[in-house]
C-alpha positions as a Python dict, from the first residue, in 0.01 Angstrom:
ca = {
    (1, 'M'): (0, 0, 0),
    (2, 'T'): (-86, 301, 209),
    (3, 'T'): (230, 509, 195),
    (4, 'V'): (453, 672, -62),
    (5, 'R'): (763, 454, -57),
    (6, 'R'): (1104, 480, -219),
    (7, 'R'): (1156, 151, -399),
    (8, 'H'): (1341, -6, -686),
    (9, 'L'): (1083, -144, -928),
    (10, 'L'): (1113, -470, -1115),
    (11, 'G'): (1001, -308, -1436),
    (12, 'S'): (1073, -596, -1673),
    (13, 'L'): (814, -815, -1502),
    (14, 'L'): (540, -562, -1449),
    (15, 'L'): (253, -408, -1638),
    (16, 'A'): (265, -29, -1598),
    (17, 'P'): (-24, 171, -1747),
    (18, 'L'): (52, 539, -1795),
    (19, 'L'): (-179, 776, -1616),
    (20, 'T'): (-252, 1142, -1663),
    (21, 'A'): (-343, 1210, -1301),
    (22, 'C'): (-140, 1399, -1046),
    (23, 'F'): (-59, 1230, -717),
    (24, 'A'): (-58, 1379, -370),
    (25, 'S'): (253, 1327, -166),
    (26, 'G'): (240, 1130, 154),
    (27, 'G'): (350, 1436, 347),
    (28, 'G'): (712, 1333, 389),
    (29, 'D'): (872, 1043, 567),
    (30, 'S'): (689, 894, 862),
    (31, 'A'): (803, 1031, 1195),
    (32, 'G'): (906, 730, 1398),
    (33, 'D'): (1025, 940, 1689),
    (34, 'A'): (776, 1225, 1653),
    (35, 'K'): (530, 1325, 1922),
    (36, 'D'): (184, 1183, 1895),
    (37, 'G'): (-9, 1365, 1624),
    (38, 'A'): (-375, 1459, 1650),
    (39, 'R'): (-637, 1200, 1562),
    (40, 'L'): (-783, 1230, 1215),
    (41, 'R'): (-1157, 1258, 1161),
    (42, 'V'): (-1272, 1106, 834),
    (43, 'A'): (-1611, 1082, 661),
    (44, 'L'): (-1645, 791, 420),
    (45, 'A'): (-1927, 753, 170),
    (46, 'F'): (-1976, 377, 189),
    (47, 'P'): (-2077, 200, 510),
    (48, 'P'): (-1953, -160, 533),
    (49, 'A'): (-2162, -381, 308),
    (50, 'E'): (-2017, -714, 426),
    (51, 'N'): (-1913, -661, 788),
    (52, 'L'): (-1573, -537, 669),
    (53, 'S'): (-1490, -866, 503),
    (54, 'P'): (-1155, -832, 326),
    (55, 'Y'): (-1281, -1023, 22),
    (56, 'G'): (-1549, -795, -124),
    (57, 'A'): (-1624, -425, -167),
    (58, 'D'): (-1530, -352, 196),
    (59, 'A'): (-1168, -441, 121),
    (60, 'T'): (-1120, -99, -34),
    (61, 'I'): (-1242, 68, 287),
    (62, 'L'): (-974, -119, 482),
    (63, 'S'): (-709, -28, 226),
    (64, 'R'): (-805, 341, 214),
    (65, 'L'): (-790, 366, 593),
    (66, 'G'): (-441, 216, 607),
    (67, 'V'): (-555, -99, 788),
    (68, 'T'): (-465, -375, 544),
    (69, 'E'): (-199, -437, 284),
    (70, 'G'): (-87, -725, 66),
    (71, 'L'): (236, -865, -69),
    (72, 'T'): (257, -585, -324),
    (73, 'A'): (117, -236, -380),
    (74, 'L'): (62, -9, -678),
    (75, 'D'): (306, 276, -731),
    (76, 'A'): (217, 612, -885),
    (77, 'N'): (254, 477, -1238),
    (78, 'G'): (37, 171, -1180),
    (79, 'A'): (326, -75, -1154),
    (80, 'A'): (361, -335, -879),
    (81, 'A'): (586, -223, -593),
    (82, 'P'): (702, -398, -274),
    (83, 'A'): (477, -408, 33),
    (84, 'L'): (490, -712, 263),
    (85, 'A'): (704, -873, -5),
    (86, 'A'): (1041, -700, -32),
    (87, 'S'): (1113, -859, -370),
    (88, 'W'): (1001, -1132, -606),
    (89, 'R'): (1108, -1329, -909),
    (90, 'R'): (942, -1552, -1163),
    (91, 'E'): (1071, -1910, -1146),
    (92, 'N'): (876, -2038, -1447),
    (93, 'D'): (555, -1966, -1639),
    (94, 'R'): (333, -2060, -1347),
    (95, 'T'): (547, -2009, -1037),
    (96, 'W'): (665, -1697, -854),
    (97, 'L'): (875, -1662, -538),
    (98, 'F'): (796, -1366, -308),
    (99, 'T'): (1056, -1290, -42),
    (100, 'L'): (902, -1133, 269),
    (101, 'R'): (1032, -837, 467),
    (102, 'E'): (1038, -840, 846),
    (103, 'A'): (695, -728, 964),
    (104, 'T'): (452, -780, 1249),
    (105, 'F'): (77, -835, 1261),
    (106, 'Q'): (-124, -597, 1476),
    (107, 'D'): (-192, -879, 1723),
    (108, 'G'): (183, -902, 1790),
    (109, 'S'): (254, -1217, 1593),
    (110, 'E'): (520, -1231, 1323),
    (111, 'V'): (440, -1211, 952),
    (112, 'T'): (577, -1548, 844),
    (113, 'P'): (569, -1728, 510),
    (114, 'K'): (335, -1985, 664),
    (115, 'A'): (93, -1713, 782),
    (116, 'V'): (98, -1536, 446),
    (117, 'A'): (42, -1859, 254),
    (118, 'A'): (-250, -1944, 483),
    (119, 'A'): (-404, -1597, 432),
    (120, 'L'): (-385, -1630, 53),
    (121, 'T'): (-531, -1980, 73),
    (122, 'H'): (-827, -1845, 270),
    (123, 'A'): (-881, -1586, -5),
    (124, 'T'): (-887, -1857, -273),
    (125, 'E'): (-1155, -2042, -75),
    (126, 'A'): (-1379, -1738, -14),
    (127, 'K'): (-1733, -1746, -157),
    (128, 'P'): (-1782, -1553, -373),
    (129, 'A'): (-1420, -1533, -481),
    (130, 'P'): (-1246, -1195, -455),
    (131, 'A'): (-1266, -1005, -783),
    (132, 'A'): (-886, -1014, -814),
    (133, 'L'): (-901, -1393, -840),
    (134, 'A'): (-1171, -1409, -1107),
    (135, 'G'): (-1077, -1695, -1338),
    (136, 'V'): (-750, -1756, -1149),
    (137, 'T'): (-645, -2065, -957),
    (138, 'L'): (-346, -2030, -728),
    (139, 'T'): (-175, -2214, -447),
    (140, 'A'): (58, -2056, -193),
    (141, 'R'): (316, -2238, 19),
    (142, 'A'): (590, -2131, 259),
    (143, 'A'): (942, -2164, 118),
    (144, 'G'): (1205, -2062, 371),
    (145, 'T'): (1182, -1683, 409),
    (146, 'A'): (959, -1661, 103),
    (147, 'V'): (619, -1763, -27),
    (148, 'R'): (601, -1967, -346),
    (149, 'I'): (284, -1902, -546),
    (150, 'T'): (182, -2129, -831),
    (151, 'T'): (-104, -2051, -1066),
    (152, 'G'): (-312, -2299, -1262),
    (153, 'A'): (-230, -2116, -1585),
    (154, 'P'): (50, -1869, -1663),
    (155, 'D'): (-30, -1535, -1498),
    (156, 'P'): (216, -1272, -1620),
    (157, 'V'): (69, -1000, -1399),
    (158, 'L'): (56, -1189, -1069),
    (159, 'P'): (253, -915, -882),
    (160, 'L'): (-14, -666, -989),
    (161, 'R'): (-293, -905, -890),
    (162, 'L'): (-150, -949, -541),
    (163, 'S'): (-172, -573, -484),
    (164, 'S'): (-552, -600, -473),
    (165, 'P'): (-716, -476, -151),
    (166, 'S'): (-914, -801, -147),
    (167, 'L'): (-589, -998, -106),
    (168, 'G'): (-475, -816, 208),
    (169, 'V'): (-287, -1041, 451),
    (170, 'L'): (-431, -1101, 799),
    (171, 'S'): (-291, -1297, 1092),
    (172, 'P'): (-398, -1658, 1161),
    (173, 'K'): (-626, -1535, 1441),
    (174, 'A'): (-843, -1350, 1185),
    (175, 'Y'): (-992, -1661, 1025),
    (176, 'D'): (-1267, -1880, 1168),
    (177, 'A'): (-1368, -2234, 1082),
    (178, 'K'): (-1636, -2112, 840),
    (179, 'G'): (-1391, -1909, 632),
    (180, 'A'): (-1489, -1566, 760),
    (181, 'A'): (-1209, -1316, 824),
    (182, 'D'): (-1207, -1047, 1093),
    (183, 'P'): (-969, -755, 1030),
    (184, 'V'): (-1006, -607, 1379),
    (185, 'G'): (-655, -610, 1528),
    (186, 'T'): (-524, -868, 1281),
    (187, 'A'): (-388, -671, 983),
    (188, 'T'): (-45, -520, 914),
    (189, 'G'): (-105, -157, 811),
    (190, 'P'): (-9, 165, 994),
    (191, 'F'): (-355, 192, 1153),
    (192, 'E'): (-522, -81, 1357),
    (193, 'L'): (-896, -126, 1343),
    (194, 'T'): (-1003, -148, 1707),
    (195, 'K'): (-1378, -95, 1705),
    (196, 'V'): (-1658, -108, 1450),
    (197, 'N'): (-2002, 30, 1530),
    (198, 'G'): (-2205, -144, 1264),
    (199, 'S'): (-2253, 79, 963),
    (200, 'T'): (-2216, 409, 1148),
    (201, 'S'): (-1856, 448, 1264),
    (202, 'A'): (-1521, 285, 1332),
    (203, 'T'): (-1220, 359, 1549),
    (204, 'L'): (-858, 311, 1447),
    (205, 'T'): (-541, 339, 1655),
    (206, 'R'): (-190, 389, 1529),
    (207, 'F'): (5, 64, 1501),
    (208, 'D'): (341, 158, 1648),
    (209, 'D'): (522, -152, 1516),
    (210, 'Y'): (436, -90, 1152),
    (211, 'W'): (728, -202, 936),
    (212, 'D'): (746, 124, 741),
    (213, 'G'): (754, 354, 1046),
    (214, 'R'): (503, 502, 1288),
    (215, 'A'): (215, 703, 1142),
    (216, 'Q'): (217, 1072, 1227),
    (217, 'A'): (-150, 1067, 1332),
    (218, 'S'): (-224, 889, 1660),
    (219, 'G'): (-544, 736, 1525),
    (220, 'V'): (-852, 782, 1312),
    (221, 'D'): (-1218, 833, 1394),
    (222, 'V'): (-1427, 724, 1097),
    (223, 'R'): (-1787, 813, 1030),
    (224, 'F'): (-1980, 641, 751),
    (225, 'I'): (-2203, 910, 601),
    (226, 'A'): (-2392, 793, 295),
    (227, 'D'): (-2547, 1135, 230),
    (228, 'G'): (-2308, 1343, 21),
    (229, 'T'): (-2450, 1678, 132),
    (230, 'A'): (-2399, 1577, 494),
    (231, 'R'): (-2037, 1478, 422),
    (232, 'A'): (-1962, 1815, 264),
    (233, 'S'): (-2136, 1995, 551),
    (234, 'A'): (-1931, 1803, 807),
    (235, 'L'): (-1613, 1926, 638),
    (236, 'R'): (-1732, 2287, 614),
    (237, 'T'): (-1826, 2298, 982),
    (238, 'G'): (-1500, 2137, 1095),
    (239, 'E'): (-1660, 1816, 1222),
    (240, 'V'): (-1431, 1609, 998),
    (241, 'D'): (-1087, 1664, 849),
    (242, 'V'): (-1136, 1460, 532),
    (243, 'A'): (-1457, 1389, 339),
    (244, 'E'): (-1447, 1155, 42),
    (245, 'A'): (-1665, 1167, -270),
    (246, 'V'): (-1794, 1522, -233),
    (247, 'P'): (-2099, 1564, -460),
    (248, 'V'): (-2057, 1781, -766),
    (249, 'A'): (-2349, 1992, -644),
    (250, 'Q'): (-2162, 2061, -320),
    (251, 'A'): (-1821, 2137, -470),
    (252, 'A'): (-1884, 2510, -499),
    (253, 'T'): (-1979, 2529, -131),
    (254, 'L'): (-1628, 2426, -26),
    (255, 'D'): (-1338, 2666, -1),
    (256, 'K'): (-1115, 2613, -305),
    (257, 'N'): (-823, 2531, -73),
    (258, 'T'): (-1017, 2234, 66),
    (259, 'R'): (-1142, 2100, -267),
    (260, 'K'): (-913, 1839, -426),
    (261, 'E'): (-1009, 1698, -766),
    (262, 'T'): (-844, 1379, -889),
    (263, 'A'): (-869, 1219, -1231),
    (264, 'T'): (-953, 854, -1176),
    (265, 'T'): (-995, 530, -1360),
    (266, 'R'): (-1360, 525, -1247),
    (267, 'T'): (-1628, 481, -1511),
    (268, 'T'): (-2000, 517, -1445),
    (269, 'S'): (-2192, 270, -1659),
    (270, 'L'): (-2541, 143, -1725),
    (271, 'L'): (-2538, -235, -1682),
    (272, 'L'): (-2819, -429, -1853),
    (273, 'N'): (-2923, -774, -1729),
    (274, 'A'): (-2836, -1001, -2019),
    (275, 'K'): (-2961, -1318, -1848),
    (276, 'S'): (-3324, -1250, -1761),
    (277, 'G'): (-3600, -995, -1811),
    (278, 'P'): (-3649, -769, -2114),
    (279, 'F'): (-3277, -710, -2163),
    (280, 'K'): (-3216, -1077, -2226),
    (281, 'D'): (-3309, -967, -2579),
    (282, 'P'): (-2995, -811, -2737),
    (283, 'G'): (-3221, -598, -2958),
    (284, 'L'): (-3371, -427, -2653),
    (285, 'R'): (-3023, -377, -2506),
    (286, 'A'): (-2927, -208, -2832),
    (287, 'A'): (-3239, 10, -2809),
    (288, 'A'): (-3146, 115, -2456),
    (289, 'R'): (-2791, 197, -2559),
    (290, 'A'): (-2914, 405, -2852),
    (291, 'A'): (-3146, 599, -2620),
    (292, 'V'): (-2867, 719, -2390),
    (293, 'D'): (-2715, 1065, -2440),
    (294, 'T'): (-2386, 1058, -2245),
    (295, 'S'): (-2288, 1416, -2319),
    (296, 'A'): (-2601, 1538, -2140),
    (297, 'L'): (-2490, 1347, -1831),
    (298, 'A'): (-2132, 1481, -1835),
    (299, 'K'): (-2235, 1842, -1886),
    (300, 'G'): (-2557, 1837, -1686),
    (301, 'V'): (-2541, 1600, -1392),
    (302, 'Y'): (-2163, 1621, -1346),
    (303, 'E'): (-2135, 1991, -1433),
    (304, 'G'): (-1821, 1930, -1636),
    (305, 'H'): (-1645, 1724, -1366),
    (306, 'A'): (-1662, 1416, -1591),
    (307, 'D'): (-1603, 1316, -1953),
    (308, 'P'): (-1863, 1144, -2176),
    (309, 'G'): (-1825, 765, -2172),
    (310, 'A'): (-1592, 641, -2443),
    (311, 'G'): (-1557, 281, -2327),
    (312, 'I'): (-1489, 69, -2021),
    (313, 'Y'): (-1155, 249, -1986),
    (314, 'G'): (-1146, 626, -1959),
    (315, 'P'): (-894, 907, -2026),
    (316, 'A'): (-694, 846, -1708),
    (317, 'L'): (-543, 555, -1901),
    (318, 'T'): (-355, 746, -2168),
    (319, 'W'): (-287, 439, -2380),
    (320, 'A'): (-651, 335, -2415),
    (321, 'E'): (-782, 596, -2658),
    (322, 'G'): (-519, 525, -2923),
    (323, 'K'): (-591, 154, -2908),
    (324, 'R'): (-970, 166, -2887),
    (325, 'Q'): (-1160, -52, -3134),
    (326, 'Q'): (-1516, -26, -3257),
    (327, 'P'): (-1767, -257, -3082),
    (328, 'V'): (-1825, -580, -3273),
    (329, 'G'): (-2136, -793, -3318),
    (330, 'R'): (-2397, -541, -3206),
    (331, 'A'): (-2758, -639, -3262),
    (332, 'K'): (-3002, -418, -3447),
    (333, 'A'): (-3208, -206, -3209),
    (334, 'G'): (-3554, -347, -3147),
    (335, 'A'): (-3876, -172, -3050),
    (336, 'P'): (-3930, -145, -2673),
    (337, 'N'): (-4311, -139, -2713),
    (338, 'G'): (-4360, -39, -2351),
    (339, 'A'): (-4133, -307, -2202),
    (340, 'R'): (-4127, -266, -1824),
    (341, 'I'): (-3789, -248, -1658),
    (342, 'T'): (-3655, -178, -1310),
    (343, 'L'): (-3358, 59, -1304),
    (344, 'A'): (-3161, 63, -979),
    (345, 'T'): (-2872, 256, -831),
    (346, 'Y'): (-2737, 376, -497),
    (347, 'D'): (-2716, 715, -328),
    (348, 'N'): (-2371, 694, -164),
    (349, 'R'): (-2247, 873, -474),
    (350, 'P'): (-2510, 1145, -492),
    (351, 'E'): (-2480, 1201, -866),
    (352, 'L'): (-2598, 847, -938),
    (353, 'P'): (-2967, 894, -847),
    (354, 'E'): (-2971, 1201, -1070),
    (355, 'V'): (-2802, 1004, -1348),
    (356, 'A'): (-3065, 734, -1306),
    (357, 'Q'): (-3344, 991, -1322),
    (358, 'V'): (-3208, 1132, -1649),
    (359, 'L'): (-3169, 779, -1787),
    (360, 'K'): (-3527, 703, -1687),
    (361, 'Q'): (-3646, 997, -1895),
    (362, 'Q'): (-3428, 901, -2191),
    (363, 'L'): (-3540, 537, -2182),
    (364, 'E'): (-3906, 628, -2145),
    (365, 'K'): (-3874, 859, -2443),
    (366, 'A'): (-3745, 558, -2637),
    (367, 'G'): (-4053, 352, -2542),
    (368, 'F'): (-3959, 171, -2218),
    (369, 'K'): (-4163, 191, -1899),
    (370, 'V'): (-3917, 244, -1615),
    (371, 'A'): (-3949, 191, -1239),
    (372, 'L'): (-3664, 354, -1048),
    (373, 'E'): (-3520, 204, -728),
    (374, 'V'): (-3256, 382, -517),
    (375, 'R'): (-3104, 243, -198),
    (376, 'E'): (-2789, 274, 7),
    (377, 'Y'): (-2520, 55, -152),
    (378, 'S'): (-2483, -201, 126),
    (379, 'R'): (-2857, -274, 96),
    (380, 'L'): (-2841, -308, -278),
    (381, 'E'): (-2525, -499, -370),
    (382, 'S'): (-2644, -854, -305),
    (383, 'D'): (-2961, -805, -510),
    (384, 'A'): (-2758, -652, -793),
    (385, 'L'): (-2514, -943, -799),
    (386, 'E'): (-2804, -1189, -804),
    (387, 'G'): (-2950, -1022, -1112),
    (388, 'K'): (-3269, -894, -949),
    (389, 'F'): (-3270, -571, -1149),
    (390, 'D'): (-3310, -519, -1522),
    (391, 'A'): (-3069, -228, -1530),
    (392, 'F'): (-2816, -92, -1284),
    (393, 'V'): (-2613, 230, -1271),
    (394, 'L'): (-2268, 158, -1127),
    (395, 'A'): (-1963, 378, -1067),
    (396, 'R'): (-1673, 134, -1099),
    (397, 'N'): (-1300, 199, -1072),
    (398, 'T'): (-1172, -24, -1350),
    (399, 'L'): (-827, -73, -1195),
    (400, 'V'): (-909, -87, -823),
    (401, 'D'): (-905, -468, -800),
    (402, 'T'): (-567, -547, -949),
    (403, 'G'): (-424, -255, -1145),
    (404, 'D'): (-443, -481, -1450),
    (405, 'P'): (-686, -361, -1719),
    (406, 'V'): (-775, -717, -1813),
    (407, 'A'): (-882, -817, -1462),
    (408, 'V'): (-1191, -595, -1452),
    (409, 'L'): (-1309, -757, -1775),
    (410, 'A'): (-1272, -1104, -1626),
    (411, 'G'): (-1442, -1010, -1301),
    (412, 'D'): (-1731, -806, -1443),
    (413, 'Y'): (-1816, -951, -1783),
    (414, 'T'): (-1726, -1322, -1808),
    (415, 'C'): (-1945, -1620, -1731),
    (416, 'D'): (-1756, -1697, -1408),
    (417, 'G'): (-1692, -1335, -1308),
    (418, 'G'): (-1741, -1262, -939),
    (419, 'F'): (-1879, -910, -995),
    (420, 'N'): (-2091, -971, -1303),
    (421, 'I'): (-2389, -744, -1234),
    (422, 'A'): (-2475, -748, -1606),
    (423, 'Q'): (-2513, -1128, -1581),
    (424, 'L'): (-2326, -1151, -1913),
    (425, 'C'): (-2220, -1492, -2039),
    (426, 'D'): (-2095, -1475, -2396),
    (427, 'K'): (-1852, -1726, -2545),
    (428, 'D'): (-1685, -1467, -2769),
    (429, 'V'): (-1628, -1235, -2473),
    (430, 'D'): (-1489, -1517, -2259),
    (431, 'R'): (-1256, -1618, -2539),
    (432, 'A'): (-1127, -1263, -2592),
    (433, 'V'): (-1071, -1207, -2219),
    (434, 'A'): (-894, -1542, -2179),
    (435, 'K'): (-660, -1455, -2467),
    (436, 'A'): (-574, -1119, -2308),
    (437, 'E'): (-509, -1281, -1970),
    (438, 'G'): (-234, -1500, -2117),
    (439, 'I'): (-28, -1218, -2270),
    (440, 'A'): (278, -1088, -2083),
    (441, 'D'): (404, -809, -2309),
    (442, 'T'): (258, -478, -2190),
    (443, 'A'): (166, -330, -2529),
    (444, 'E'): (26, -659, -2659),
    (445, 'R'): (-177, -709, -2341),
    (446, 'Q'): (-324, -361, -2382),
    (447, 'D'): (-414, -438, -2745),
    (448, 'A'): (-585, -760, -2637),
    (449, 'A'): (-770, -577, -2360),
    (450, 'M'): (-911, -334, -2614),
    (451, 'T'): (-1015, -621, -2841),
    (452, 'A'): (-1199, -774, -2545),
    (453, 'E'): (-1354, -436, -2463),
    (454, 'A'): (-1489, -416, -2819),
    (455, 'A'): (-1645, -763, -2781),
    (456, 'I'): (-1805, -667, -2448),
    (457, 'L'): (-1941, -338, -2578),
    (458, 'G'): (-2076, -528, -2878),
    (459, 'T'): (-2315, -718, -2649),
    (460, 'D'): (-2463, -388, -2521),
    (461, 'A'): (-2470, -539, -2171),
    (462, 'V'): (-2274, -234, -2057),
    (463, 'V'): (-2322, 124, -2171),
    (464, 'P'): (-2035, 350, -2051),
    (465, 'L'): (-2187, 680, -1937),
    (466, 'V'): (-1912, 904, -1798),
    (467, 'H'): (-1553, 891, -1676),
    (468, 'Q'): (-1534, 1062, -1338),
    (469, 'R'): (-1307, 1301, -1163),
    (470, 'I'): (-1345, 1253, -787),
    (471, 'I'): (-1368, 1549, -548),
    (472, 'T'): (-1225, 1499, -198),
    (473, 'G'): (-1270, 1753, 79),
    (474, 'V'): (-948, 1803, 278),
    (475, 'G'): (-924, 2048, 568),
    (476, 'T'): (-657, 2319, 538),
    (477, 'S'): (-476, 2187, 847),
    (478, 'V'): (-441, 1839, 697),
    (479, 'S'): (-144, 1720, 492),
    (480, 'G'): (-34, 1394, 336),
    (481, 'V'): (-371, 1265, 215),
    (482, 'L'): (-306, 1002, -53),
    (483, 'L'): (-514, 1074, -363),
    (484, 'A'): (-463, 853, -669),
    (485, 'P'): (-662, 734, -973),
    (486, 'Y'): (-711, 386, -828),
    (487, 'E'): (-887, 514, -512),
    (488, 'R'): (-717, 247, -302),
    (489, 'T'): (-539, 490, -73),
    (490, 'L'): (-644, 781, 145),
    (491, 'L'): (-453, 769, 475),
    (492, 'G'): (-87, 679, 521),
    (493, 'T'): (199, 725, 763),
    (494, 'G'): (244, 1085, 652),
    (495, 'T'): (-121, 1191, 683),
    (496, 'R'): (-162, 1435, 971),
    (497, 'R'): (-318, 1754, 1103),
}
């Protein structure tokens, strides 16, 4: 998951969306017999929200740092590629066999079929369920040198699903009797998490027995810096080697040689609570949608480093625009008449509070009375998922969970979705998403995804605002940083300074 690998792809079984983005190289092959490289110093935008649980938002932190990996990974074209599984085949509509490679956990134990099956079983029992498993029932069992995975319903993109950061495999020692999982010293990636200092910092050491070769850096010192200006400053002053999510307002302060811009599958949206409060009324949701001027956000707040929102999927998915359908079933806009709403967002991505401020003005002009609430993400997520806000501004990578365009629809917009901040529960949406989930053919699955998108947009529970391009600060002495549209990777075996 964390390195650029040379692999033969099983293209006939996989869904492979075409992307317009460019990909950074891993910096060459890992140097198994090289001298110890310098430690990397990295500033991340998001402190752990769930004690680095592998099942929620923190899973992406572990993936980006090269700590965890799953049975599969995503390659540069968005197709499933081997990781802990060297190969796989589909035995029937509901059963797949994944043959493991020889690998070792960071605690010294062997990666066995029994251990992998147990890890996946723990993921299926997690509460709430990982987003990658939204609407999916699976069982995993050891089968010789392989793991046999059976799903409750046919799942034609299971290899993609298993690439999710939230399905990273940990050793048996990671799991306690209550179902919690501790990734410290129990994962399989090139870097071992050795120490976590709450929400401020973490220490990683190179895992010398990594199956894909020793990392060139000897370790990583991570600082969690929620303030974007502070992250950019730390890069400029040489305190860190890599700073993620550099604010648009800070981009010009960085030397052009340290400023890396990547087209991503991230869409910033306004999510409206369809279950309770004023936006339970579809007419008021329609009024809010009509009040939003997305071009003003793209040109103003993002200073041209984003495109106006076209839908749930943005231009990084080249197939989406040609297949996009008009929203269906939209209600007629009602009169806000001073309806009071609470609009919330987080400041880890510094553009979001400014987006929220502009939205506040636009909504108030339309007749709403808006209270704005901004917190750090880890202090906001649980309230958002419980539906405590009327409206929420979220920057969401639509392919980060599985690489499958249908999965984000199931996780974010269906009745049983595990990341349904909009609190949407609509039978037509659920039906459209379920139909898309059952389709194996790539082009037909894409068509069905766009039909489901049209149904979701028709509820006005989500208003796509902009499609982002992410700016990463990379010191001139650093090479091999892994930048990709999915934002799952950052450090790999070839990352060094």
